[in-house]
Short mmCIF file of C-alpha atoms in Angstrom, two decimals:
data_model
loop_
_atom_site.label_atom_id
_atom_site.label_comp_id
_atom_site.label_asym_id
_atom_site.label_seq_id
_atom_site.Cartn_x
_atom_site.Cartn_y
_atom_site.Cartn_z
CA MET J 21 112.85 -8.65 48.15
CA SER J 22 115.89 -7.43 50.10
CA GLU J 23 116.21 -4.01 51.76
CA ASN J 24 118.98 -3.02 49.31
CA LYS J 25 116.76 -3.90 46.40
CA GLU J 26 113.95 -1.74 47.83
CA ILE J 27 116.34 1.21 48.17
CA LYS J 28 117.60 0.77 44.61
CA ASN J 29 114.10 0.61 43.18
CA SER J 30 112.94 3.67 45.09
CA GLU J 31 116.02 5.56 43.88
CA ILE J 32 115.19 4.64 40.27
CA SER J 33 111.58 5.79 40.72
CA GLN J 34 112.72 9.11 42.19
CA ILE J 35 115.15 9.82 39.35
CA GLU J 36 112.48 8.93 36.74
CA PHE J 37 110.06 11.27 38.53
CA GLU J 38 112.62 14.11 38.49
CA LEU J 39 113.24 13.66 34.78
CA VAL J 40 109.55 14.03 33.91
CA GLN J 41 109.38 16.99 36.31
CA ARG J 42 112.22 18.67 34.38
CA MET J 43 110.50 17.95 31.05
CA LEU J 44 107.28 19.61 32.19
CA ASN J 45 109.11 22.64 33.62
CA HIS J 46 111.51 23.00 30.67
CA PRO J 47 109.69 22.08 27.42
CA ASP J 48 112.85 22.68 25.35
CA ILE J 49 114.28 19.31 26.52
CA ILE J 50 111.18 17.24 25.70
CA SER J 51 112.06 16.39 22.09
CA GLU J 52 115.62 15.27 22.86
CA THR J 53 114.47 13.21 25.84
CA LEU J 54 111.86 11.40 23.75
CA LEU J 55 114.60 10.51 21.24
CA ARG J 56 116.90 9.11 23.92
CA LEU J 57 114.40 7.15 26.02
CA SER J 58 111.33 5.11 25.17
CA PRO J 59 108.44 4.44 27.61
CA SER J 60 109.67 0.87 28.07
CA ASP J 61 112.90 2.23 29.61
CA PHE J 62 111.00 3.36 32.73
CA TYR J 63 110.78 1.14 35.80
CA ASP J 64 108.01 2.95 37.71
CA ASP J 65 104.56 2.10 36.28
CA LYS J 66 103.08 5.53 37.03
CA ILE J 67 105.95 7.47 35.44
CA ARG J 68 105.97 5.11 32.45
CA ILE J 69 102.29 5.93 31.81
CA ILE J 70 102.87 9.68 32.10
CA TYR J 71 105.91 9.50 29.82
CA ARG J 72 103.90 7.53 27.24
CA ILE J 73 101.18 10.19 27.35
CA ILE J 74 103.77 12.94 26.82
CA ASN J 75 105.11 10.97 23.85
CA ASP J 76 101.62 10.65 22.36
CA LEU J 77 100.85 14.36 22.87
CA VAL J 78 104.03 15.33 21.01
CA LYS J 79 103.25 12.92 18.16
CA ASN J 80 99.79 14.47 17.82
CA ASN J 81 101.21 18.03 17.88
CA GLN J 82 99.39 18.83 21.13
CA PRO J 83 100.86 20.95 23.95
CA VAL J 84 102.43 19.04 26.85
CA THR J 85 100.84 20.33 30.06
CA ILE J 86 99.70 18.88 33.38
CA VAL J 87 96.09 19.63 32.41
CA GLY J 88 96.55 17.87 29.06
CA ILE J 89 98.03 14.78 30.74
CA GLN J 90 95.17 14.68 33.26
CA ASP J 91 92.57 14.94 30.49
CA VAL J 92 94.11 11.91 28.73
CA ILE J 93 94.15 9.85 31.95
CA GLU J 94 90.54 10.67 32.72
CA SER J 95 89.34 9.99 29.18
CA ASP J 96 91.11 6.63 28.81
CA PRO J 97 90.75 4.09 31.68
CA SER J 98 93.81 2.16 30.46
CA PHE J 99 95.99 5.10 31.58
CA ALA J 100 94.41 5.52 35.00
CA PHE J 101 96.37 4.68 38.15
CA LYS J 102 95.81 5.20 41.87
CA ASN J 103 96.33 8.73 43.24
CA TYR J 104 97.19 10.08 39.79
CA LYS J 105 96.01 13.59 40.80
CA LEU J 106 98.50 13.68 43.68
CA VAL J 107 101.31 12.54 41.36
CA LEU J 108 100.44 15.23 38.80
CA LEU J 109 100.30 17.83 41.59
CA GLU J 110 103.84 16.89 42.65
CA LEU J 111 105.02 17.13 39.04
CA LYS J 112 103.90 20.77 38.97
CA LYS J 113 106.61 21.72 41.46
CA TYR J 114 109.50 23.55 39.85
CA ILE J 115 112.85 21.81 39.43
CA ILE J 116 115.94 23.23 37.70
CA LYS J 117 116.91 21.96 34.27
CA ASP J 118 120.50 21.12 35.23
CA GLY J 119 120.95 17.42 35.85
CA TYR J 120 118.49 16.08 33.32
CA ASP J 121 121.25 14.51 31.24
CA GLY J 122 122.37 12.56 34.31
CA ASN J 123 118.76 11.44 34.82
CA ILE J 124 118.61 10.11 31.25
CA ASN J 125 121.91 8.21 31.55
CA PHE J 126 120.86 6.66 34.86
CA ILE J 127 117.48 5.54 33.51
CA ALA J 128 119.07 4.13 30.35
CA LYS J 129 121.60 2.16 32.42
CA TRP J 130 119.00 0.49 34.63
CA SER J 131 116.76 -0.16 31.65
CA GLN J 132 119.68 -2.04 30.06
CA GLU J 133 120.17 -4.06 33.21
CA ARG J 134 116.52 -5.09 33.33
CA GLN J 135 116.54 -6.02 29.65
CA LEU J 136 119.67 -8.14 30.07
CA VAL J 137 118.13 -9.97 33.03
CA SER J 138 114.96 -10.54 31.00
CA LEU J 139 116.98 -11.86 28.06
CA GLY J 140 118.86 -14.22 30.37
CA ARG J 141 115.59 -15.67 31.64
CA GLU J 142 114.31 -15.99 28.08
CA LEU J 143 117.42 -17.90 27.02
CA CYS J 144 117.18 -20.22 30.01
CA ASP J 145 113.59 -21.15 29.17
CA PRO J 146 113.65 -24.42 27.15
CA GLU J 147 110.21 -23.60 25.72
CA ASN J 148 111.66 -20.63 23.85
CA ARG J 149 114.36 -22.84 22.35
CA LYS J 150 111.70 -25.26 21.07
CA LYS J 151 110.02 -22.47 19.13
CA MET J 152 113.10 -22.11 16.92
CA ALA J 153 113.43 -24.82 14.28
CA ASP J 154 117.12 -24.15 13.72
CA PHE J 155 119.73 -23.74 16.48
CA ASP J 156 121.76 -21.27 14.41
CA GLN J 157 118.62 -19.18 14.04
CA TYR J 158 118.15 -19.33 17.82
CA LEU J 159 121.72 -18.12 18.41
CA GLU J 160 121.37 -15.39 15.79
CA SER J 161 118.19 -14.13 17.44
CA ALA J 162 119.79 -14.14 20.90
CA ARG J 163 122.93 -12.43 19.63
CA LYS J 164 120.93 -9.69 17.91
CA LYS J 165 118.82 -9.03 21.02
CA PHE J 166 121.93 -8.80 23.19
CA PHE J 167 123.73 -6.29 20.99
CA ASP J 168 120.55 -4.25 20.49
CA ILE J 169 120.39 -3.90 24.28
CA ILE J 170 124.00 -2.90 24.88
CA THR J 171 124.40 -0.59 21.88
CA PRO J 172 123.72 3.06 22.77
CA LYS J 173 120.85 4.68 20.91
CA ASN J 174 121.90 7.12 18.22
CA ILE J 175 120.06 10.36 18.88
CA GLU J 176 121.93 12.43 16.33
CA SER J 177 120.02 11.55 13.19
CA VAL J 178 118.30 14.86 12.48
CA HIS J 179 120.23 18.13 12.48
CA HIS J 180 119.41 21.70 11.60
CA VAL J 181 121.84 23.10 9.05
CA ASN J 182 123.23 25.59 11.58
CA GLU J 183 124.45 22.61 13.63
CA ILE J 184 126.31 21.22 10.61
CA THR J 185 128.11 24.44 9.65
CA ASP J 186 131.04 24.15 12.07
CA SER J 187 131.82 20.53 11.23
CA TRP J 188 131.56 21.25 7.50
CA LEU J 189 133.89 24.24 7.78
CA ASP J 190 136.35 22.09 9.74
CA LEU J 191 136.47 19.60 6.85
CA PHE J 192 136.69 22.45 4.34
CA HIS J 193 139.66 24.01 6.13
CA LYS J 194 141.43 20.65 6.31
CA ARG J 195 141.25 20.46 2.54
CA ILE J 196 142.74 23.91 1.93
CA SER J 197 145.16 24.33 4.84
CA GLY J 198 147.80 21.71 4.03
CA SER J 199 149.50 19.70 1.34
CA SER J 200 147.10 16.78 1.80
CA ASP J 201 143.35 16.93 1.22
CA VAL J 202 142.70 13.71 3.15
CA VAL J 203 139.83 14.13 5.59
CA GLY J 204 138.85 10.47 5.96
CA ILE J 205 140.94 7.39 6.72
CA PRO J 206 144.05 7.76 4.50
CA THR J 207 144.84 4.98 2.03
CA SER J 208 148.61 5.76 1.90
CA PHE J 209 148.31 6.20 -1.89
CA GLU J 210 148.50 9.83 -2.99
CA MET J 211 146.44 9.46 -6.18
CA ILE J 212 143.70 7.36 -4.54
CA ASP J 213 143.44 9.90 -1.71
CA SER J 214 143.24 12.75 -4.25
CA TYR J 215 140.10 11.14 -5.66
CA LEU J 216 138.46 9.88 -2.46
CA GLY J 217 139.83 12.15 0.27
CA GLY J 218 140.45 8.94 2.20
CA PHE J 219 137.77 6.48 3.26
CA GLN J 220 134.86 8.56 4.55
CA LYS J 221 132.63 7.79 7.55
CA GLY J 222 129.38 6.06 6.62
CA ASP J 223 130.55 5.17 3.10
CA VAL J 224 130.61 1.75 1.46
CA CYS J 225 133.50 1.39 -0.98
CA ILE J 226 133.55 -1.49 -3.44
CA LEU J 227 136.87 -2.98 -4.54
CA ALA J 228 136.24 -5.49 -7.34
CA ALA J 229 138.38 -7.70 -9.55
CA ARG J 230 138.62 -11.10 -11.19
CA PRO J 231 140.43 -13.75 -9.10
CA SER J 232 144.20 -13.33 -8.58
CA ARG J 233 144.26 -9.66 -9.56
CA GLY J 234 145.27 -8.54 -6.06
CA LYS J 235 142.09 -7.16 -4.52
CA THR J 236 142.70 -8.80 -1.13
CA THR J 237 146.31 -7.61 -1.14
CA LEU J 238 145.34 -4.03 -2.03
CA ALA J 239 142.65 -4.12 0.65
CA LEU J 240 145.32 -5.17 3.17
CA ASN J 241 147.55 -2.30 1.98
CA PHE J 242 144.62 0.04 2.73
CA LEU J 243 144.12 -1.71 6.09
CA LEU J 244 147.76 -1.22 7.07
CA ALA J 245 147.54 2.49 6.26
CA ALA J 246 144.38 2.80 8.35
CA ALA J 247 146.04 0.91 11.22
CA GLU J 248 149.05 3.23 11.15
CA ASN J 249 146.66 6.17 11.30
CA CYS J 250 144.83 4.58 14.25
CA LYS J 251 148.06 4.31 16.27
CA GLN J 252 147.78 8.05 16.90
CA HIS J 253 144.68 7.51 19.06
CA ASP J 254 144.28 5.07 21.94
CA LYS J 255 141.50 2.48 21.47
CA ASP J 256 141.20 3.07 17.67
CA VAL J 257 141.12 -0.20 15.70
CA VAL J 258 140.48 -1.52 12.20
CA VAL J 259 138.68 -4.81 11.53
CA PHE J 260 139.22 -7.30 8.71
CA PHE J 261 136.52 -9.92 8.04
CA SER J 262 138.14 -12.69 6.01
CA LEU J 263 135.48 -15.12 4.83
CA GLU J 264 137.89 -16.86 2.45
CA MET J 265 141.40 -16.89 3.95
CA THR J 266 142.51 -17.93 7.44
CA LYS J 267 143.78 -15.46 10.01
CA GLU J 268 147.25 -16.97 9.57
CA ASP J 269 147.09 -16.31 5.81
CA ILE J 270 146.16 -12.69 6.46
CA PHE J 271 148.95 -12.33 9.02
CA THR J 272 151.39 -13.76 6.47
CA LYS J 273 150.43 -11.11 3.91
CA LEU J 274 150.86 -8.38 6.53
CA VAL J 275 154.36 -9.63 7.41
CA GLU J 276 155.25 -9.92 3.72
CA ASN J 277 154.20 -6.32 3.16
CA MET J 278 156.14 -5.01 6.17
CA SER J 279 159.27 -7.07 5.51
CA GLY J 280 159.41 -6.98 1.72
CA HIS J 281 160.09 -10.75 1.65
CA SER J 282 158.03 -13.52 0.11
CA LEU J 283 156.80 -16.07 2.65
CA SER J 284 155.64 -18.76 0.24
CA TYR J 285 156.54 -22.31 1.26
CA ARG J 286 159.46 -22.45 -1.16
CA ALA J 287 160.73 -18.96 -0.30
CA VAL J 288 160.68 -19.65 3.44
CA SER J 289 162.71 -22.82 3.01
CA LEU J 290 165.46 -20.78 1.32
CA LEU J 291 165.72 -17.98 3.91
CA ASN J 292 169.02 -17.57 5.71
CA THR J 293 169.25 -17.13 9.49
CA ASP J 294 169.61 -13.33 9.44
CA VAL J 295 166.55 -12.80 7.25
CA SER J 296 164.54 -15.30 9.31
CA SER J 297 165.39 -13.40 12.48
CA GLU J 298 164.47 -10.11 10.83
CA ILE J 299 161.06 -11.46 9.75
CA GLU J 300 160.40 -12.88 13.21
CA GLU J 301 161.18 -9.52 14.80
CA ILE J 302 158.85 -7.73 12.37
CA ALA J 303 156.06 -10.21 13.22
CA ARG J 304 156.57 -9.81 16.99
CA GLU J 305 157.49 -6.15 17.30
CA THR J 306 155.69 -4.46 14.41
CA VAL J 307 152.74 -6.41 13.02
CA SER J 308 151.60 -7.74 16.41
CA LYS J 309 151.41 -4.20 17.79
CA LEU J 310 149.16 -2.87 15.03
CA PRO J 311 145.55 -2.07 16.05
CA ILE J 312 144.13 -4.69 13.67
CA CYS J 313 141.40 -7.24 14.50
CA ILE J 314 140.94 -10.23 12.17
CA ASP J 315 137.82 -12.40 12.02
CA ASP J 316 138.19 -15.44 9.77
CA LYS J 317 134.90 -17.21 10.38
CA GLY J 318 133.44 -18.34 7.05
CA GLY J 319 129.82 -18.08 5.99
CA ILE J 320 128.75 -15.40 8.45
CA SER J 321 125.67 -13.27 7.96
CA VAL J 322 125.42 -9.50 7.64
CA SER J 323 123.78 -9.21 11.06
CA GLU J 324 126.59 -11.25 12.60
CA ILE J 325 129.12 -8.86 11.07
CA GLU J 326 127.25 -5.93 12.60
CA GLN J 327 127.06 -7.64 15.98
CA LYS J 328 130.80 -8.33 15.98
CA ILE J 329 131.55 -4.69 15.19
CA LYS J 330 129.18 -3.62 17.96
CA ARG J 331 130.96 -5.96 20.36
CA GLN J 332 134.26 -4.18 19.70
CA ILE J 333 132.51 -0.87 20.34
CA ALA J 334 130.86 -2.23 23.50
CA ILE J 335 134.24 -3.22 25.01
CA GLY J 336 135.49 0.32 24.50
CA GLU J 337 137.25 0.16 21.13
CA ASN J 338 136.70 2.80 18.46
CA VAL J 339 136.27 0.97 15.16
CA ARG J 340 137.57 3.31 12.44
CA PHE J 341 137.62 1.13 9.31
CA VAL J 342 136.19 -2.25 8.27
CA VAL J 343 137.15 -4.53 5.37
CA ILE J 344 134.96 -7.47 4.29
CA ASP J 345 136.47 -10.10 1.98
CA TYR J 346 134.22 -10.84 0.16
CA LEU J 347 130.53 -10.27 -0.72
CA GLY J 348 129.97 -13.63 -2.45
CA LEU J 349 130.60 -15.53 0.80
CA ILE J 350 128.26 -13.52 3.04
CA LYS J 351 124.90 -14.96 4.09
CA PRO J 352 121.85 -12.65 3.94
CA SER J 353 120.48 -11.88 7.41
CA GLY J 354 117.07 -13.29 6.52
CA GLY J 355 118.45 -16.42 4.86
CA PHE J 356 118.90 -17.20 1.18
CA GLN J 357 116.00 -16.77 -1.22
CA SER J 358 115.99 -19.98 -3.20
CA GLY J 359 117.03 -19.38 -6.79
CA ASN J 360 117.07 -15.60 -6.51
CA ILE J 361 120.75 -14.63 -6.33
CA GLN J 362 120.14 -11.01 -7.32
CA ALA J 363 117.66 -10.57 -4.46
CA ASP J 364 120.18 -12.07 -2.02
CA VAL J 365 122.94 -9.75 -3.25
CA ALA J 366 120.58 -6.77 -3.05
CA ASN J 367 119.70 -7.58 0.57
CA ILE J 368 123.36 -7.99 1.56
CA SER J 369 124.40 -4.80 -0.23
CA ARG J 370 121.60 -2.78 1.37
CA ASP J 371 122.28 -4.14 4.86
CA ILE J 372 126.01 -3.39 4.65
CA LYS J 373 125.23 0.17 3.61
CA LEU J 374 122.91 0.48 6.62
CA ILE J 375 125.66 -0.80 8.94
CA ALA J 376 128.07 1.82 7.61
CA LYS J 377 125.48 4.56 8.15
CA ARG J 378 124.30 3.35 11.57
CA LEU J 379 127.79 2.93 12.99
CA ASN J 380 129.26 5.88 11.04
CA ILE J 381 132.30 3.96 9.78
CA PRO J 382 133.74 3.38 6.30
CA ILE J 383 133.39 -0.18 5.01
CA LEU J 384 135.48 -1.58 2.16
CA LEU J 385 133.63 -4.48 0.54
CA LEU J 386 135.44 -6.80 -1.85
CA VAL J 387 133.46 -8.12 -4.82
CA GLN J 388 134.08 -10.52 -7.72
CA LEU J 389 133.73 -9.40 -11.32
CA ASN J 390 131.74 -11.19 -14.01
CA ARG J 391 133.55 -13.04 -16.79
CA THR J 392 132.20 -10.48 -19.25
CA ILE J 393 135.32 -8.36 -18.83
CA GLU J 394 137.51 -11.32 -19.84
CA ARG J 395 135.44 -11.93 -22.98
CA ARG J 396 135.58 -8.23 -23.87
CA THR J 397 139.35 -8.04 -23.48
CA GLN J 398 139.87 -11.22 -25.50
CA ASP J 399 137.88 -9.72 -28.37
CA LYS J 400 139.69 -6.36 -28.41
CA LYS J 401 143.28 -6.97 -27.37
CA THR J 402 144.99 -5.51 -30.44
CA ILE J 403 142.51 -2.89 -31.66
CA GLY J 404 143.89 0.64 -31.94
CA GLU J 405 144.66 3.32 -34.50
CA SER J 406 148.38 2.52 -34.43
CA GLY J 407 147.78 -1.21 -34.20
CA ALA J 408 149.31 -1.20 -30.71
CA PRO J 409 147.58 -2.93 -27.81
CA ILE J 410 145.04 -0.77 -25.99
CA ARG J 411 143.74 -0.92 -22.43
CA ILE J 412 140.22 -2.29 -22.12
CA LYS J 413 138.54 -0.36 -19.33
CA PRO J 414 136.11 -2.10 -16.96
CA GLN J 415 132.48 -1.03 -16.58
CA LEU J 416 130.07 -0.95 -13.63
CA SER J 417 128.10 -3.70 -15.36
CA ASP J 418 131.13 -5.98 -14.88
CA LEU J 419 130.22 -6.26 -11.20
CA ARG J 420 128.62 -9.61 -10.51
CA ASP J 421 124.85 -9.08 -9.99
CA SER J 422 125.72 -5.41 -10.26
CA GLY J 423 122.39 -3.57 -9.99
CA ALA J 424 122.08 -3.24 -6.22
CA ILE J 425 125.84 -3.07 -5.60
CA GLU J 426 126.50 -0.09 -7.82
CA GLN J 427 123.39 1.65 -6.51
CA ASP J 428 124.23 1.27 -2.80
CA ALA J 429 127.97 1.90 -3.03
CA ASP J 430 129.46 5.36 -2.54
CA VAL J 431 132.67 4.39 -4.33
CA VAL J 432 133.34 1.62 -6.87
CA MET J 433 136.92 0.70 -7.76
CA ILE J 434 137.78 -2.09 -10.21
CA LEU J 435 141.21 -3.66 -10.60
CA THR J 436 142.45 -4.98 -13.93
CA SER J 437 145.88 -6.23 -14.88
CA LYS J 438 147.80 -4.76 -17.79
CA ALA J 439 148.21 -8.33 -18.97
CA ASP J 440 144.43 -8.61 -19.39
CA SER J 441 144.42 -6.35 -22.44
CA GLU J 442 148.06 -6.01 -23.42
CA THR J 443 149.42 -9.54 -23.49
CA ASN J 444 151.21 -8.80 -26.76
CA SER J 445 153.08 -5.80 -25.36
CA ASP J 446 156.85 -5.82 -25.84
CA GLU J 447 157.38 -3.68 -22.74
CA PRO J 448 159.85 -5.42 -20.39
CA LYS J 449 158.32 -6.91 -17.26
CA THR J 450 159.87 -6.88 -13.80
CA LYS J 451 160.03 -10.38 -12.33
CA GLY J 452 157.20 -10.95 -9.85
CA THR J 453 155.67 -7.54 -10.64
CA ASP J 454 152.45 -6.80 -12.55
CA ILE J 455 151.06 -3.49 -13.72
CA VAL J 456 147.55 -3.12 -12.29
CA TYR J 457 145.02 -0.41 -13.08
CA CYS J 458 142.55 0.77 -10.45
CA ASP J 459 139.59 2.39 -12.21
CA ILE J 460 137.41 4.54 -9.95
CA LEU J 461 134.11 4.23 -11.81
CA LYS J 462 131.83 5.73 -9.18
CA ASN J 463 132.60 8.38 -6.59
CA ARG J 464 129.72 10.24 -5.00
CA LYS J 465 131.97 12.86 -3.44
CA GLY J 466 134.50 13.49 -6.16
CA ASP J 467 135.96 12.68 -9.54
CA THR J 468 136.32 9.39 -11.36
CA GLY J 469 139.43 8.24 -13.18
CA TYR J 470 142.14 5.62 -12.83
CA VAL J 471 145.40 5.02 -10.97
CA THR J 472 148.25 2.75 -12.01
CA PHE J 473 150.04 0.43 -9.57
CA GLN J 474 152.96 -1.91 -9.56
CA PHE J 475 151.73 -5.09 -7.88
CA LYS J 476 154.57 -6.99 -6.24
CA LYS J 477 152.88 -10.33 -5.65
CA ASN J 478 155.76 -11.98 -3.84
CA CYS J 479 155.76 -9.46 -1.00
CA SER J 480 152.08 -8.42 -1.03
CA GLN J 481 152.83 -4.79 -1.92
CA PHE J 482 151.11 -2.27 -4.16
CA ILE J 483 153.23 0.69 -5.26
CA GLU J 484 151.60 3.69 -6.89
CA VAL J 485 153.07 4.76 -10.24
CA LYS J 486 153.08 8.50 -9.61
CA ASN J 487 154.27 9.66 -13.02
CA GLN J 488 151.31 8.18 -14.84
CA SER J 489 148.56 10.44 -16.16
CA SER J 490 145.20 9.87 -14.51
CA GLU J 491 142.35 11.52 -16.34
CA LYS J 492 139.68 12.83 -14.03
CA SER J 493 136.06 13.11 -15.05
CA ASN J 494 132.92 14.19 -13.28
#
């Protein structure tokens, strides 16, 4: 062992010793310290034992004192170490409380380093690889261990209500002080924001529809609004997980939305030089500068999604909003349960909710609807007192394998086209434009109701119909 290594190790031991000294002299910091560091984070064997004893005393509701620690050491040989009485005597010496936060950060840093070195050795050992039957499982295990090591521990899980008051009042004042009541990530749609207050931290929002009803496009409209909001703050980003479409397809839809031009194969072939140049400039100078990250790997698991978000956080980016397109293509973290689709969906739904809570970010999850809504609309297209077509509203039960999804979600929005229930309507239609209803069927923090959109398929745009009457209900 080199001289530098000896100095580094002795420095670590001294800082660990000072932290425990501060804990014993200032009992008010014990609880927070135990939340931020575990015994395994300590390098020095003697201090690790003492810290573990302190942890046990707190768990057993016993006072933390030098005498109490000594009694435990003397009653349990597994805790004994050489010269423990001299170490405890040194710990009695008074040390000021200031600086303990620096102690914790230093110890956590070197604990991370040791864990990363240990993981590297584990990965280099061929015997460990042989224990895993599947290479993908081996990679998944290694990836999870790595991100568990580098992700800071969340110590802010339990709060007294007096600690919450200021943040609650801040949100309350935001709602009443201006023309907008958006306190989360804005959607850019006034009516949607009036219901949701924007996408809220820790929430899972479901956006569901039958195929070709525009759920991916609406999700990208939300994503663009979130990205524009993120431009106000350096390092803020939004992330789009596209399990179905390629990153180029997603980029195309973004350019279509920003330019107002269709970029289908036929439409592109008919563009004149000026429009082509305009679209290229939008792609280079506008879309490329948006704080958007796109992941288009298919068939990824929930844990892989979490690890990728954590990676963005680890490199210094502040992930503000996540979209996942879509639930039916996600693999459960523990693998599929043969023949039990509902159990698989329940596991995925639960795990995504936990990611949103753990990382304190809003997640928009796209979901397919059952065919039941199509059968219901076919049966009732022309029923109404006046004989005119009526709108058939979706139900939560229309969600595919809906039980766990509707239970875990904070918000459920379902898209239906006017054409689904009003195919016989004589109302004139704008070429390339559909009327789409967004029914908010579940909203933990507000009202439910519906919003009407014009869906311009050719240019990937949703436009809110602001003069429509949305009925709110509790």
